[in-house]
Amino acid sequence: MNARRRAIIVGVAVGLLSSSSAVALQEATPEASPVGPPPLPEGCSVIASELVNPRFVAVGDDGTIYVSEAGVGGDEVLEPPADPVATPESPGTPAPVEEGGPPSGPATRGTTGQVTMISPDGEQSVLAGELPSYAMGIETAGPAGITVADGEILLAVGGAGPGTAMVDALPNENSVVSIDPESGEATLLADIGAYERSDNHDPFNIDSNLYGIDVADDGTIYVNDAGGNTTYRVPAEGGDPEVLAVHPGIPLPEGMEGPPGGNPFRDGAMELDPVPTGILTVEGGVLVGYLSGGPFPPGAAVIVEVAEDGAISDVATGLTMVVDLAAGPDDQLYASQISTNFLGEMPEPGNVVRILEDGSQEVVVDGLMLPNGIAFDENGDLLVVVNSVSLGEPNGQLLRCEGVAEAADAPANEVTIALDEMTYTPRDVTIKAGTDVTLHLVNEGIATHNLTIDAPGVRGEMLAAGEEMELTVNLPEGDYSIGCDVPGHRISGMTGVIHAVP
Ligand SMILES: [Cu+2]
């Protein structure tokens, strides 16, 4: 191992932040500031706290919330640099060697990564522990992307990043694992880090640090390797990963000067690493957000679509440090940005934006301290991880911000339908399939009417003017036409449809 490579292990963020910004962040600790942390954005409240470098959030079908935490490294000390000057900083930033400033101490690793769960009644507990964690000062890597699909919890575990080739991987490092929702036990599904070591798909450093994860409707798993700049596809049952796309470098923004000789970590090209972070499956492929590479110039980040054949096209540009993507129950796309400007003395707070059809953005929650993962519940409330880089004591939080997205049209267990000449109100009804649903039928008209559901032959009684009844149905998933059995009423328009949905 040469000195320069050792230096990479300890001299570079194994997480996503550069050391110079870490200094500024350290100065922003509540201890250092008499005014304390900034107020929560309006409409947001804390629903979990004391999280340890929290990263991503997912919501299960029963409303249980899961948060991944990258941990704080561990007892194993990684070698200090013999040649600290070799710290590879990004183009545009000279390689500063911080004198006496944080992050301090040697890099360490261990098994302090974990997954916390928050039950529907608000109780917070650790579901899974003993997961890989790397730390250098305040910068950490470990459990990252998390998602729940068909009751299975899938977790992308990060790892050594630029040090990937210099250390033997910890168990489950840079891997996709499934977490048993009862015992918290982790089961290996795909070792992506091993694949980066053997094949190194982008031709640059061997560097693996898994980040966002999502699952398609057919169970196929998609995961981003932020270190390897690659998106992988993994079979539902686990096994050999397949490269979906190697993401291209980002040209240096207009007016930004790169170092002489270009970016040494991209073979001298005048470009930034893309650093794929958040991922969201969509019809025909996935959407991927880019953090962009250091020094993270504002506006350099993008969201791209990757088709099933690997073709990459821009969805939204002009973003900054995108870390996660989520679809709201309103089917709109949302993205979190960890900071809107990382170049100043103090990084600006981050935010969550809605991405409009034309790729433009509108801010929906602003003033978030180092936000990372985002998710929505069915009410349209946003869940967002904040303080995702712990400054000193673990101070990560999960916030709920109300009414950020429109609530989903929830299928009803109970619905009132008015009967009148010659219509039903409403005449297009969505109910829950496979469960008892009560239809309150009220004749608000003058004539006699009823309501019959055609396919399964569910027939309501004839109701005289002013009469009402309850009709309990239990319909398999599907669309059913409804109509009135009084001769001539259907043809006069007294029809409608009931959608039974899961
Ligand atoms: Cu009728």
PDB file of N, CA, C and O and ligand atoms in Angstrom, residues 419-420 422 424 447-450 484-486 489-490 494, ligand 1:
ATOM      1  N   LEU A 419     -79.193   8.917  -4.312  1.00  0.00           N
ATOM      2  CA  LEU A 419     -79.924   8.499  -5.507  1.00  0.00           C
ATOM      3  C   LEU A 419     -80.903   9.608  -5.854  1.00  0.00           C
ATOM      4  O   LEU A 419     -81.566  10.155  -4.959  1.00  0.00           O
ATOM      5  N   ASP A 420     -80.992   9.950  -7.133  1.00  0.00           N
ATOM      6  CA  ASP A 420     -81.819  11.088  -7.526  1.00  0.00           C
ATOM      7  C   ASP A 420     -82.161  10.912  -9.003  1.00  0.00           C
ATOM      8  O   ASP A 420     -81.625  10.023  -9.664  1.00  0.00           O
ATOM      9  N   MET A 422     -81.690  11.724 -12.663  1.00  0.00           N
ATOM     10  CA  MET A 422     -81.503  10.312 -12.876  1.00  0.00           C
ATOM     11  C   MET A 422     -80.018  10.023 -12.726  1.00  0.00           C
ATOM     12  O   MET A 422     -79.323   9.722 -13.679  1.00  0.00           O
ATOM     13  N   TYR A 424     -76.499   9.117  -9.736  1.00  0.00           N
ATOM     14  CA  TYR A 424     -75.940   8.842  -8.411  1.00  0.00           C
ATOM     15  C   TYR A 424     -74.927   9.928  -8.079  1.00  0.00           C
ATOM     16  O   TYR A 424     -74.190  10.395  -8.940  1.00  0.00           O
ATOM     17  N   ALA A 447     -88.845  10.007  -7.291  1.00  0.00           N
ATOM     18  CA  ALA A 447     -89.251   8.678  -7.735  1.00  0.00           C
ATOM     19  C   ALA A 447     -88.581   7.601  -6.889  1.00  0.00           C
ATOM     20  O   ALA A 447     -87.705   7.887  -6.075  1.00  0.00           O
ATOM     21  N   THR A 448     -89.002   6.354  -7.107  1.00  0.00           N
ATOM     22  CA  THR A 448     -88.357   5.207  -6.478  1.00  0.00           C
ATOM     23  C   THR A 448     -87.092   4.850  -7.261  1.00  0.00           C
ATOM     24  O   THR A 448     -87.087   4.911  -8.492  1.00  0.00           O
ATOM     25  N   HIS A 449     -86.008   4.499  -6.521  1.00  0.00           N
ATOM     26  CA  HIS A 449     -84.746   4.102  -7.160  1.00  0.00           C
ATOM     27  C   HIS A 449     -84.097   2.989  -6.348  1.00  0.00           C
ATOM     28  O   HIS A 449     -84.437   2.780  -5.183  1.00  0.00           O
ATOM     29  N   ASN A 450     -83.144   2.323  -6.967  1.00  0.00           N
ATOM     30  CA  ASN A 450     -82.270   1.435  -6.195  1.00  0.00           C
ATOM     31  C   ASN A 450     -80.865   1.509  -6.778  1.00  0.00           C
ATOM     32  O   ASN A 450     -80.599   2.295  -7.705  1.00  0.00           O
ATOM     33  N   CYS A 484     -79.612   1.672 -11.804  1.00  0.00           N
ATOM     34  CA  CYS A 484     -80.921   1.606 -11.162  1.00  0.00           C
ATOM     35  C   CYS A 484     -81.808   0.624 -11.946  1.00  0.00           C
ATOM     36  O   CYS A 484     -81.842   0.654 -13.181  1.00  0.00           O
ATOM     37  N   ASP A 485     -82.519  -0.258 -11.209  1.00  0.00           N
ATOM     38  CA  ASP A 485     -83.321  -1.304 -11.857  1.00  0.00           C
ATOM     39  C   ASP A 485     -84.713  -0.836 -12.248  1.00  0.00           C
ATOM     40  O   ASP A 485     -85.482  -1.608 -12.837  1.00  0.00           O
ATOM     41  N   VAL A 486     -85.112   0.363 -11.902  1.00  0.00           N
ATOM     42  CA  VAL A 486     -86.424   0.860 -12.345  1.00  0.00           C
ATOM     43  C   VAL A 486     -86.366   1.036 -13.864  1.00  0.00           C
ATOM     44  O   VAL A 486     -85.415   1.658 -14.365  1.00  0.00           O
ATOM     45  N   HIS A 489     -84.579   3.885 -16.160  1.00  0.00           N
ATOM     46  CA  HIS A 489     -83.684   4.783 -15.416  1.00  0.00           C
ATOM     47  C   HIS A 489     -82.233   4.690 -15.876  1.00  0.00           C
ATOM     48  O   HIS A 489     -81.545   5.698 -15.964  1.00  0.00           O
ATOM     49  N   ARG A 490     -81.799   3.458 -16.198  1.00  0.00           N
ATOM     50  CA  ARG A 490     -80.401   3.350 -16.673  1.00  0.00           C
ATOM     51  C   ARG A 490     -80.221   4.111 -17.976  1.00  0.00           C
ATOM     52  O   ARG A 490     -79.251   4.850 -18.142  1.00  0.00           O
ATOM     53  N   MET A 494     -78.960   6.818 -15.205  1.00  0.00           N
ATOM     54  CA  MET A 494     -78.767   6.490 -13.788  1.00  0.00           C
ATOM     55  C   MET A 494     -77.822   5.284 -13.663  1.00  0.00           C
ATOM     56  O   MET A 494     -78.218   4.164 -13.353  1.00  0.00           O
TER      57      MET A 494
HETATM   58 CU    CU B   1     -83.914   5.038 -10.492  1.00  0.00          CU
END
